[in-house]
Each structure stands twice: as C-alpha cells, then as structure tokens.
Coordinates of C-alpha atoms in Angstrom, one line a residue:
M28 CA -16.0 -41.5 -23.0
E29 CA -16.2 -38.2 -25.6
P30 CA -13.4 -35.1 -24.4
D31 CA -16.7 -33.2 -23.4
M32 CA -18.0 -35.7 -21.4
A33 CA -15.0 -36.6 -19.5
R34 CA -14.0 -32.8 -19.0
G35 CA -17.8 -32.4 -17.3
A36 CA -17.1 -35.4 -15.2
L37 CA -14.0 -34.2 -14.0
E38 CA -15.4 -30.7 -13.3
G39 CA -18.0 -32.5 -11.3
I40 CA -15.6 -34.5 -9.2
D41 CA -13.6 -31.1 -8.5
A42 CA -16.8 -29.5 -7.5
R43 CA -17.7 -32.1 -5.2
K44 CA -14.2 -31.9 -3.4
A45 CA -14.6 -28.1 -3.2
A46 CA -18.2 -28.3 -1.6
P47 CA -18.7 -29.2 2.1
S48 CA -20.9 -32.3 3.0
E49 CA -24.7 -31.7 2.2
L50 CA -25.1 -31.8 6.1
A51 CA -22.4 -29.2 6.6
Q52 CA -24.2 -27.0 4.2
R53 CA -27.4 -27.2 5.7
I54 CA -26.0 -26.5 9.2
I55 CA -24.3 -23.5 8.0
Q56 CA -27.3 -22.1 6.1
T57 CA -29.2 -22.1 9.4
T58 CA -26.6 -19.9 11.0
S59 CA -26.3 -15.9 10.7
K60 CA -23.3 -16.5 8.2
G61 CA -25.6 -18.6 5.6
Y62 CA -24.0 -20.7 2.9
R63 CA -22.9 -18.7 0.0
G64 CA -21.5 -21.7 -2.2
S65 CA -17.9 -23.2 -2.7
A66 CA -14.8 -21.4 -3.6
I67 CA -11.2 -22.5 -4.4
L68 CA -8.0 -20.9 -4.2
M69 CA -5.0 -22.0 -6.6
L70 CA -1.5 -20.8 -6.5
E71 CA 1.1 -20.8 -9.3
D72 CA 3.2 -23.2 -7.8
G73 CA 0.0 -25.7 -7.9
T74 CA -1.1 -25.3 -4.3
V75 CA -4.7 -25.6 -3.9
M76 CA -7.0 -24.6 -1.0
Y77 CA -10.7 -25.1 -0.8
G78 CA -13.3 -22.9 1.0
R79 CA -16.6 -21.0 0.8
S80 CA -17.5 -18.0 -0.9
C81 CA -17.9 -14.7 1.0
G82 CA -18.0 -12.1 -1.8
A83 CA -19.1 -11.8 -5.5
S84 CA -19.6 -15.0 -7.6
G85 CA -16.9 -15.5 -10.3
T86 CA -13.4 -15.8 -10.9
A87 CA -10.5 -13.6 -10.1
T88 CA -6.4 -13.6 -10.8
G89 CA -3.7 -11.7 -9.4
E90 CA -0.6 -11.8 -7.2
V91 CA -1.4 -13.4 -3.9
C92 CA -0.1 -11.3 -0.9
F93 CA -0.8 -10.9 2.8
N94 CA -1.5 -8.2 5.2
T95 CA -0.8 -8.4 8.8
S96 CA -3.0 -5.5 10.2
L97 CA -5.4 -6.3 13.0
E98 CA -7.9 -3.9 12.0
G99 CA -8.6 -1.6 9.2
Y100 CA -9.9 -4.0 6.7
F101 CA -11.9 -1.7 5.0
E102 CA -9.1 0.8 4.6
V103 CA -6.9 -2.0 3.1
L104 CA -9.7 -3.5 0.6
T105 CA -10.1 0.4 -0.6
D106 CA -6.4 1.1 -0.9
P107 CA -5.5 1.6 -4.6
S108 CA -1.9 0.1 -4.2
Y109 CA -3.4 -3.2 -4.0
A110 CA -4.4 -3.2 -7.8
G111 CA -3.6 -6.2 -9.4
Q112 CA -3.6 -8.3 -6.0
I113 CA -5.3 -10.8 -4.0
V114 CA -4.8 -10.0 -0.4
T115 CA -4.8 -12.5 2.3
M116 CA -5.8 -11.1 5.8
T117 CA -4.0 -12.9 8.3
Y118 CA -6.1 -11.8 11.4
P119 CA -8.6 -14.7 11.7
Q120 CA -11.8 -12.8 11.6
I121 CA -12.7 -10.2 9.1
G122 CA -15.8 -8.0 8.9
N123 CA -16.8 -7.9 13.0
Y124 CA -17.4 -4.2 12.9
G125 CA -18.7 -3.8 9.3
I126 CA -17.9 -0.9 7.0
D127 CA -18.8 2.9 7.1
P128 CA -18.3 4.2 3.5
A129 CA -16.8 7.4 5.2
D130 CA -13.4 5.4 5.8
V131 CA -13.0 4.5 2.0
Q132 CA -9.3 5.2 1.2
S133 CA -9.6 5.2 -2.5
A134 CA -9.8 8.8 -4.1
Y135 CA -10.4 7.7 -7.4
P136 CA -13.0 10.3 -8.7
G137 CA -14.7 7.9 -11.1
D138 CA -15.2 7.6 -14.9
G139 CA -17.1 6.1 -17.5
D140 CA -15.4 2.5 -16.7
R141 CA -15.0 2.5 -13.1
G142 CA -17.0 4.2 -10.5
A143 CA -15.8 6.7 -7.6
D144 CA -14.2 4.9 -4.8
T145 CA -14.4 1.4 -6.4
P146 CA -11.8 -1.0 -4.8
A147 CA -8.6 -1.9 -7.0
L148 CA -7.8 -5.1 -5.6
R149 CA -8.5 -8.5 -7.6
G150 CA -9.9 -10.6 -4.7
M151 CA -9.7 -11.4 -0.9
V152 CA -8.7 -14.3 1.2
V153 CA -9.7 -14.7 4.9
H154 CA -10.2 -17.3 7.5
D155 CA -13.7 -16.5 8.9
M156 CA -16.1 -13.6 7.3
C157 CA -18.5 -12.1 9.7
S158 CA -21.9 -11.4 8.1
T159 CA -23.3 -9.9 11.2
P160 CA -21.2 -6.9 12.3
S161 CA -21.7 -5.0 15.6
N162 CA -20.5 -1.4 15.3
W163 CA -22.5 1.9 15.7
R164 CA -20.8 3.3 12.5
S165 CA -21.5 0.3 10.4
A166 CA -23.8 0.9 7.2
I167 CA -23.2 -2.5 5.4
S168 CA -21.6 -5.7 6.0
M169 CA -18.4 -7.0 4.6
P170 CA -19.7 -9.7 2.5
D171 CA -22.5 -7.4 1.2
Y172 CA -20.0 -4.8 0.4
L173 CA -17.8 -7.4 -1.5
A174 CA -20.8 -8.6 -3.6
R175 CA -22.0 -5.3 -4.5
E176 CA -18.6 -4.1 -5.6
G177 CA -18.1 -7.5 -7.5
I178 CA -15.0 -8.6 -5.5
V179 CA -14.5 -12.4 -5.5
A180 CA -13.7 -13.8 -2.0
I181 CA -12.8 -17.0 -0.1
E182 CA -13.2 -17.9 3.4
G183 CA -12.5 -21.1 5.4
V184 CA -9.2 -21.0 4.4
D185 CA -6.2 -21.8 6.7
T186 CA -4.5 -18.5 6.4
R187 CA -1.8 -19.3 8.7
A188 CA -0.8 -21.9 6.4
L189 CA -1.2 -20.0 3.2
V190 CA 1.0 -17.2 4.9
R191 CA 3.7 -19.4 6.0
H192 CA 3.7 -20.7 2.2
L193 CA 4.1 -17.2 0.9
R194 CA 6.8 -16.3 3.3
D195 CA 8.7 -19.4 2.5
H196 CA 8.3 -19.4 -1.1
G197 CA 7.2 -15.8 -1.9
A198 CA 4.4 -14.0 -3.4
Q199 CA 3.1 -15.5 -6.5
K200 CA 0.2 -15.3 -8.7
G201 CA -2.8 -17.1 -7.9
I202 CA -6.6 -17.4 -8.8
I203 CA -9.8 -17.6 -6.8
S204 CA -13.1 -18.9 -8.2
T205 CA -16.6 -19.7 -7.4
E206 CA -17.4 -21.3 -10.8
V207 CA -14.5 -23.2 -12.1
F208 CA -13.2 -26.1 -10.1
N209 CA -11.6 -28.0 -12.8
L210 CA -7.7 -27.9 -11.6
A211 CA -6.5 -28.2 -15.1
E212 CA -8.7 -25.4 -16.1
L213 CA -7.4 -23.2 -13.4
S214 CA -3.8 -23.7 -14.1
R215 CA -4.5 -22.8 -17.6
M216 CA -6.4 -19.6 -16.6
L217 CA -3.3 -18.8 -14.1
D218 CA -0.6 -19.4 -16.6
E219 CA -2.4 -16.9 -19.2
A220 CA -2.7 -14.3 -16.3
P221 CA -0.2 -11.5 -16.5
S222 CA 2.5 -11.2 -13.8
L223 CA 2.7 -8.3 -11.5
V224 CA 6.3 -7.5 -12.7
G225 CA 6.3 -5.2 -15.9
Q226 CA 3.0 -4.0 -15.5
N227 CA 1.8 -0.5 -15.2
L228 CA -1.1 -0.6 -13.0
V229 CA -0.6 3.2 -11.9
Q230 CA -2.5 4.2 -15.1
T231 CA -5.8 2.2 -13.9
V232 CA -6.1 3.9 -10.7
S233 CA -4.8 7.4 -11.4
C234 CA -7.3 10.2 -12.0
A235 CA -7.8 11.5 -15.6
D236 CA -8.1 15.0 -15.0
V237 CA -6.9 17.8 -12.7
H238 CA -9.0 18.4 -9.4
R239 CA -8.7 20.2 -6.1
Y240 CA -8.7 19.0 -2.5
G241 CA -8.9 21.3 0.4
A242 CA -10.2 21.8 3.8
A243 CA -13.7 21.6 2.6
D244 CA -13.4 17.9 1.4
L245 CA -12.4 16.7 4.7
P246 CA -14.8 13.9 5.9
E247 CA -17.3 15.3 8.6
R248 CA -17.9 11.7 10.1
H249 CA -14.3 11.7 11.3
A250 CA -14.9 14.6 13.5
F251 CA -15.7 12.5 16.4
A252 CA -11.9 11.0 16.6
S253 CA -9.9 14.0 15.0
S254 CA -10.1 17.9 15.2
A255 CA -12.4 19.0 12.6
A256 CA -10.5 22.0 11.7
A257 CA -7.4 21.7 9.6
A258 CA -4.3 24.3 9.7
D259 CA -4.7 27.2 7.5
A260 CA -3.8 26.7 4.3
R261 CA -0.4 28.3 3.6
F262 CA 1.0 26.1 1.0
R263 CA 0.0 25.2 -2.7
V264 CA 0.8 21.8 -3.4
T265 CA 0.5 19.8 -6.6
V266 CA 0.0 16.1 -6.1
Y267 CA 1.0 13.5 -8.5
D268 CA -1.9 10.9 -8.2
C269 CA -0.5 7.4 -8.8
G270 CA -3.4 5.8 -6.9
I271 CA -3.2 8.3 -4.0
K272 CA -5.1 7.1 -0.7
R273 CA -7.8 9.6 0.7
G274 CA -6.1 9.6 4.1
I275 CA -2.9 11.0 2.5
L276 CA -4.7 13.8 1.0
E277 CA -6.4 14.5 4.5
G278 CA -2.9 14.5 6.4
L279 CA -1.5 17.0 3.8
V280 CA -4.6 19.2 4.3
R281 CA -4.4 19.0 8.0
A282 CA -0.7 20.1 7.5
G283 CA -1.9 23.4 5.9
C284 CA -2.0 22.4 2.2
E285 CA -4.2 23.3 -0.8
L286 CA -3.9 20.5 -3.2
T287 CA -4.2 20.3 -6.7
V288 CA -4.3 16.7 -8.0
V289 CA -2.9 15.8 -11.3
P290 CA -2.7 12.6 -13.3
W291 CA 0.2 10.3 -13.1
D292 CA 1.9 11.5 -16.3
T293 CA 1.5 15.1 -16.0
P294 CA 4.5 16.9 -17.6
A295 CA 6.9 18.5 -15.1
E296 CA 6.5 21.7 -17.2
D297 CA 2.8 21.8 -16.5
V298 CA 3.3 21.3 -12.9
L299 CA 6.0 24.2 -12.6
A300 CA 3.5 26.3 -14.6
Q301 CA 1.2 26.1 -11.4
H302 CA 4.0 27.8 -9.2
P303 CA 3.4 25.5 -6.6
D304 CA 5.2 25.7 -3.0
G305 CA 5.7 21.9 -3.1
V306 CA 5.1 18.8 -5.1
F307 CA 3.9 15.6 -3.6
L308 CA 4.3 11.8 -5.0
S309 CA 1.8 9.5 -3.9
N310 CA 1.6 5.8 -3.2
G311 CA 0.5 3.6 -6.0
P312 CA 0.3 -0.1 -7.3
G313 CA 2.9 -2.6 -9.1
D314 CA 6.1 -2.3 -10.5
P315 CA 8.0 1.1 -10.1
D316 CA 10.0 0.5 -13.0
A317 CA 6.9 0.5 -15.2
V318 CA 6.0 4.0 -14.4
D319 CA 8.9 5.8 -16.1
K320 CA 6.3 8.6 -17.3
T321 CA 6.4 9.7 -13.7
Y322 CA 9.9 9.3 -12.6
T323 CA 11.3 11.1 -15.7
Q324 CA 9.0 13.9 -14.7
V325 CA 10.4 13.6 -11.2
Q326 CA 13.8 13.9 -12.5
K327 CA 12.9 17.6 -13.8
L328 CA 11.3 18.6 -10.7
I329 CA 14.3 17.8 -8.4
G330 CA 15.8 21.0 -7.6
Q331 CA 13.0 23.1 -8.9
V332 CA 10.7 22.6 -6.0
P333 CA 10.5 21.0 -2.6
L334 CA 9.3 17.3 -3.2
F335 CA 8.0 14.7 -0.7
G336 CA 7.2 10.9 -1.7
I337 CA 5.5 8.2 0.2
C338 CA 5.6 4.8 -0.9
L339 CA 5.5 4.5 -4.7
G340 CA 6.6 8.1 -4.6
H341 CA 9.8 7.2 -2.8
Q342 CA 10.5 5.0 -5.5
M343 CA 9.8 7.6 -7.9
I344 CA 12.5 9.8 -6.5
S345 CA 15.2 7.1 -6.2
L346 CA 14.4 5.9 -9.9
A347 CA 14.9 9.8 -11.0
C348 CA 18.1 9.5 -9.0
G349 CA 19.4 6.6 -11.0
A350 CA 18.6 3.9 -8.1
E351 CA 17.7 0.2 -9.0
M352 CA 14.6 -1.3 -7.5
E353 CA 14.3 -5.0 -6.1
K354 CA 11.1 -7.0 -6.0
L355 CA 11.0 -8.2 -2.1
K356 CA 10.1 -11.9 -1.5
F357 CA 6.7 -11.2 -0.3
G358 CA 6.8 -7.5 0.8
H359 CA 5.8 -5.5 3.7
R360 CA 1.9 -5.0 4.2
G361 CA 0.6 -4.3 7.3
G362 CA 0.4 -1.9 10.3
N363 CA 3.1 -3.1 12.6
Q364 CA 6.3 -2.8 10.7
P365 CA 9.1 -1.1 13.2
V366 CA 11.4 1.3 11.3
M367 CA 14.4 3.2 12.7
N368 CA 14.8 6.9 12.1
L369 CA 18.5 7.2 11.7
L370 CA 18.3 10.9 12.3
S371 CA 16.4 10.8 15.8
R372 CA 17.3 7.4 16.7
R373 CA 13.5 6.7 17.3
V374 CA 11.5 3.5 16.2
E375 CA 8.6 4.1 14.5
I376 CA 5.8 1.5 14.2
T377 CA 4.6 2.2 10.7
A378 CA 1.9 1.1 8.3
Q379 CA 3.3 -0.4 5.0
N380 CA 2.1 -1.9 1.8
H381 CA 4.6 -2.5 -0.9
G382 CA 6.3 -5.4 -2.9
F383 CA 9.5 -3.6 -4.3
G384 CA 12.1 -1.8 -2.6
L385 CA 15.2 0.3 -3.2
V386 CA 18.6 -1.1 -3.4
F387 CA 20.4 1.6 -1.6
P388 CA 24.0 1.1 -2.8
T389 CA 22.8 1.8 -6.3
L390 CA 22.3 5.5 -5.5
G391 CA 26.1 6.0 -5.2
A392 CA 29.5 5.5 -3.4
L393 CA 29.4 6.3 0.4
I394 CA 31.2 9.7 1.5
P395 CA 33.3 8.4 4.3
E396 CA 33.5 11.7 5.9
L397 CA 29.8 11.7 6.2
S398 CA 29.4 8.1 6.9
G399 CA 31.2 7.4 10.1
G400 CA 34.5 6.9 8.2
I401 CA 32.9 3.8 6.5
A402 CA 33.9 3.7 2.8
E403 CA 32.1 0.3 1.4
H404 CA 28.5 -0.6 1.7
P405 CA 27.7 -3.8 3.6
A406 CA 28.4 -6.8 1.5
D407 CA 25.3 -8.5 2.4
G408 CA 22.9 -5.5 1.7
D409 CA 21.5 -5.6 5.1
L410 CA 21.1 -2.1 6.1
R411 CA 20.9 -2.8 10.0
F412 CA 24.7 -2.2 9.7
W413 CA 23.8 1.4 9.8
V414 CA 21.5 1.1 12.7
E415 CA 23.8 -0.8 15.0
R416 CA 26.5 1.9 14.3
G417 CA 24.1 5.0 15.0
I418 CA 25.2 6.3 11.6
A419 CA 22.9 7.9 8.8
P420 CA 25.2 7.3 5.8
V421 CA 25.6 9.6 2.8
V422 CA 26.4 8.7 -0.8
Q423 CA 27.7 10.7 -3.7
N424 CA 24.7 10.5 -6.4
E425 CA 26.1 11.1 -10.1
R426 CA 22.7 13.5 -10.8
F427 CA 21.8 15.0 -7.8
G428 CA 24.7 15.2 -5.3
R429 CA 24.6 14.0 -1.5
I430 CA 21.9 11.6 -0.6
R431 CA 21.4 10.4 2.8
L432 CA 19.8 7.1 4.1
T433 CA 17.2 8.4 6.9
H434 CA 15.1 5.2 7.7
V435 CA 15.7 1.5 8.0
N436 CA 13.3 -1.4 8.3
L437 CA 14.3 -3.4 11.5
N438 CA 12.7 -6.7 10.2
D439 CA 14.9 -7.3 7.1
G440 CA 17.1 -4.2 7.1
T441 CA 15.8 -2.8 3.7
A442 CA 15.8 1.1 2.8
E443 CA 12.7 2.9 4.2
G444 CA 13.5 6.5 3.5
I445 CA 16.1 9.0 2.0
Q446 CA 17.0 12.8 2.0
L447 CA 18.5 14.8 -0.7
L448 CA 21.0 17.0 0.9
D449 CA 21.6 19.2 -1.9
H450 CA 18.1 19.7 -3.2
P451 CA 14.9 20.1 -1.1
A452 CA 13.5 16.5 -1.3
F453 CA 12.8 13.6 0.8
S454 CA 10.7 10.2 0.7
V455 CA 9.6 7.3 2.9
Q456 CA 8.7 3.9 1.7
Y457 CA 5.7 3.4 4.4
H458 CA 2.7 5.3 5.0
P459 CA 2.4 8.0 7.6
E460 CA -1.4 8.6 7.2
A461 CA -2.4 6.0 9.5
A462 CA -5.2 4.8 7.4
P463 CA -5.3 2.0 9.0
G464 CA -2.2 1.8 11.1
P465 CA -0.3 3.8 14.0
T466 CA 0.4 7.5 14.1
D467 CA 4.1 7.5 14.7
A468 CA 4.9 8.6 11.4
H469 CA 2.5 11.5 11.2
Y470 CA 5.3 14.0 11.8
L471 CA 6.4 13.5 8.2
F472 CA 3.4 15.8 6.9
T473 CA 4.6 18.5 9.4
A474 CA 8.1 18.1 8.1
F475 CA 7.0 18.5 4.6
A476 CA 5.5 21.9 5.5
R477 CA 8.6 22.8 7.0
L478 CA 10.5 22.0 4.1
M479 CA 8.6 24.4 1.9
A480 CA 8.8 27.0 4.7
G481 CA 12.6 26.6 4.2
E482 CA 13.4 25.2 7.3
P483 CA 17.0 23.5 6.8
D484 CA 16.5 21.0 9.8
Y485 CA 13.0 20.1 8.6
L486 CA 13.0 16.5 9.7
N487 CA 14.1 17.3 13.4
I488 CA 10.7 16.7 15.0
D489 CA 9.7 15.2 18.4
I490 CA 7.3 12.4 17.0
A491 CA 5.8 11.3 20.1
R492 CA 4.4 14.7 20.6
D493 CA 3.4 15.3 16.8
R494 CA 1.8 11.8 16.6
L495 CA -1.2 13.1 18.9
A496 CA -1.5 16.5 17.3
G497 CA -5.1 16.8 15.8
W498 CA -6.8 14.0 17.8
V499 CA -9.7 14.9 20.0
F500 CA -8.4 12.8 22.9
A501 CA -5.1 14.8 22.7
S502 CA -6.6 18.1 24.0
E503 CA -9.0 16.2 26.6

C-alpha cells in the first residue's frame, strides 16, 4: 500500500474509533443537544480520550489544566489569565444557565488582530455541555458562543478521570481536534507546540494603548445584584494591564479609584509622570519569569508610590524583590481555595487561577525577633508551619528591607500574600474580585484605598463585614 493510502486508511480507522455508533449519533441528533461531530483529546504523555465536539471545529493546543468552580464558567472562559491553556471544568454540566455578555471578564479593548472581549484560552473540556440554557439573563447558549468565538471544545469526556490524571502527573501540553484523529499526527503536532514555560503570554492580552476606566464604565446590568453607586473617586490609580479582568477594574472603581490603564511594558518613569496616588499590578497568564519588562519597572516603583498586586501582579512584586518562582504541579484554579490570613487569623475561601508560585524563603533570611524567635525556614517548604504557630514571619530582603508573609494556602502550604514593611506595597496570589467566586477577600480593595490614604494598619479590616459591602441584599 502506498504511504498516502496507508495514512488515509489509518486516519479512517482512528476517526471511526472516535465517533459514536451510527445508532448513537441518530439518537443524539433527535435530542435538544444535537450531534456536532466527533472530537479527540490527547495529552503530552500519550493519554487519549474521545468525545464529541461542543464548540468550534478545528484543532487547538495548549497546557491542559482544570478549574474546580461550581459556577461561573463564562467568567472562567473569558479570563485572560487562561491564555495558552485548555481548561477542564470539573463540574459535570456546563452551560445550564447560558451566557450574559455583561459578565465577560476580558477587558481587552480590541485591535486589528483580536476583537474586544475575545476569550484568550485555547480550548475547553467538559463532561456534559448544555445546549438549552434556562435563565432570564441568558442571551446565547454556551456551545453557540464557543462556536462564534472560534473556541474548540470537547464534551463526553470523563473529567473525573482526566483531573485525577492531571493531579497525579501534573498539568501538561494537550491537543483537542475535531478534524485530525490520527494519533501519530496528533502526537507530532503536540510535540511542535510551544511549552507554557518561557512564553511571554502577557503581551498577547495586554492593551496596546493607554485608556481610562471609571464609575461611568460600570455595567448597568449588574445593578440587580450590587450597588449601582461606586464610592467617590478619591484616588488616581495607574493600572498595569497584564491581562486584567473586568471584575478587578470594577472592584478598584467601587473602592474609590479613578483608573488609567497602561500596557504591560510601560516604563516606570511614564507612570510616575502621571503622579498617581497608587499603582496596581494586574493578573495575567503564563510564566512570570518571562514578563521581565514589567517586574523591572516594578523594581523602580517600589518606594516611590503605593503598590498593590493581584495574582501575576503578586509575582511581579516578588520578582522585583529578587525572589524565585516555581511551577506548581497542577496549579490552583477554582473558587473554593482556603487561605489563612496570618494577620487576622481568618480563613478566606478564595478564587484562584495560577500555575506558578512564590518560593517565600528566596525573599531573604528570617528575622528571628519578628518571626517568633525562629531563625530557619521550614526545611520542607510547607508554609503551614507558620499557620500552626500563629506567626506571620518576616524576612530581611536585600533590596527592599523587611517583608512579611501575610497569607498561606491551607491546601498545600504555598505562599499567597506578602507585605513590604519598609515600603507601601502588598500583594496576594488570589483574586478578591469574586468573578466568579466568593467575596471573602473583597476587603483587599479597601485595604489598597487605606494604604493610599496613609493608614499604617491598612490590612486590619473586618472581612466578614466588608465582604457584604456594596451588595444589594446587604442593605435589605
């Protein structure tokens, strides 16, 4: 048999293996779901799963990760921090309440190559995709939205088995296709796909030009759930857009900030020339070590102006201080991550989305008199050591003086927040904007306002009371 004929025969065999039987296809076609064709998922280690297409036709490669949120799939889908990734949703049915475009989280203003609010992720994996949503706010179904936006997606996958595999073996490259079923060809395409490590994905999701965001930009269609009025704009804040979520912009505005949003690589001198009351460092995708044009500017800003960083912004502040980052085995992604605030001793249930983390001991040596008399970092690197002892340890940093560990992840003992004691700056690894997720950490926007106002104890906030502030039901 000629090589081309042999290849075609193999592709035919692989395609038949991927497709349900003709009877199953006819049955599915008679349901409200309909039959959209076969799809395949292959991981870098050779794991293969078959399913059905539930989005756009095509082929997509990226790092396969998972998100444990029970709701908020549209906010996950449009979070720019997922650039370069294929997201697996662990909740069994996705799309049951449809999509309201007002909930979009991408704040990308659009350019000639990519439209405004366009999702940045590469693909999506679900167990069951609902095609007939039921919700008074829904404007479009999830599969129709995915098809419209060109996002390749697969359903019918045993997501429990996939997530267990990723937990055991780590996040890894993967490929979804509705058009290529030959395993050898898929493997070749996957080998040629770039790794997430070393890529600067921030430049693909950051704005290209300076623009403003204020109270007038808050979405009116969210007024049914939250207070329509933002706090009076008392602070002028410059925002480094590394792929910022719209919910974060809204949180800053509601805390009394008038925002000037700048590209990820804006020189510190240009920022300081705006004479801001504070600078915010946003979330964003990919490997933080590759975003050197941001953290080298942060180095120049520390000590010059109050700083607050979220997620990638936390990593930018850490790198500016000379710390090291590590790639986590499978990351933290979901709306149910427990974090201990070492200052208040409160546990916050947080929303998170990151695959890299701060190695806290690399910030410097412990200061025993400020760390409960302890002079050595825990040998195993598990920061729950400090949780058990009720201590918020402080290190001596060579560049910026004393730095305190403020928050710790209770699932794996990784660093979740730091505070510079000799300069007005703090950061957290998680997302306080609750889009999607709980509002336990909403107080951090208030803390930033207090920092800019010059309050020394700016993190001392009753989070149980603050998390209800601004919600309609809080005043009823």
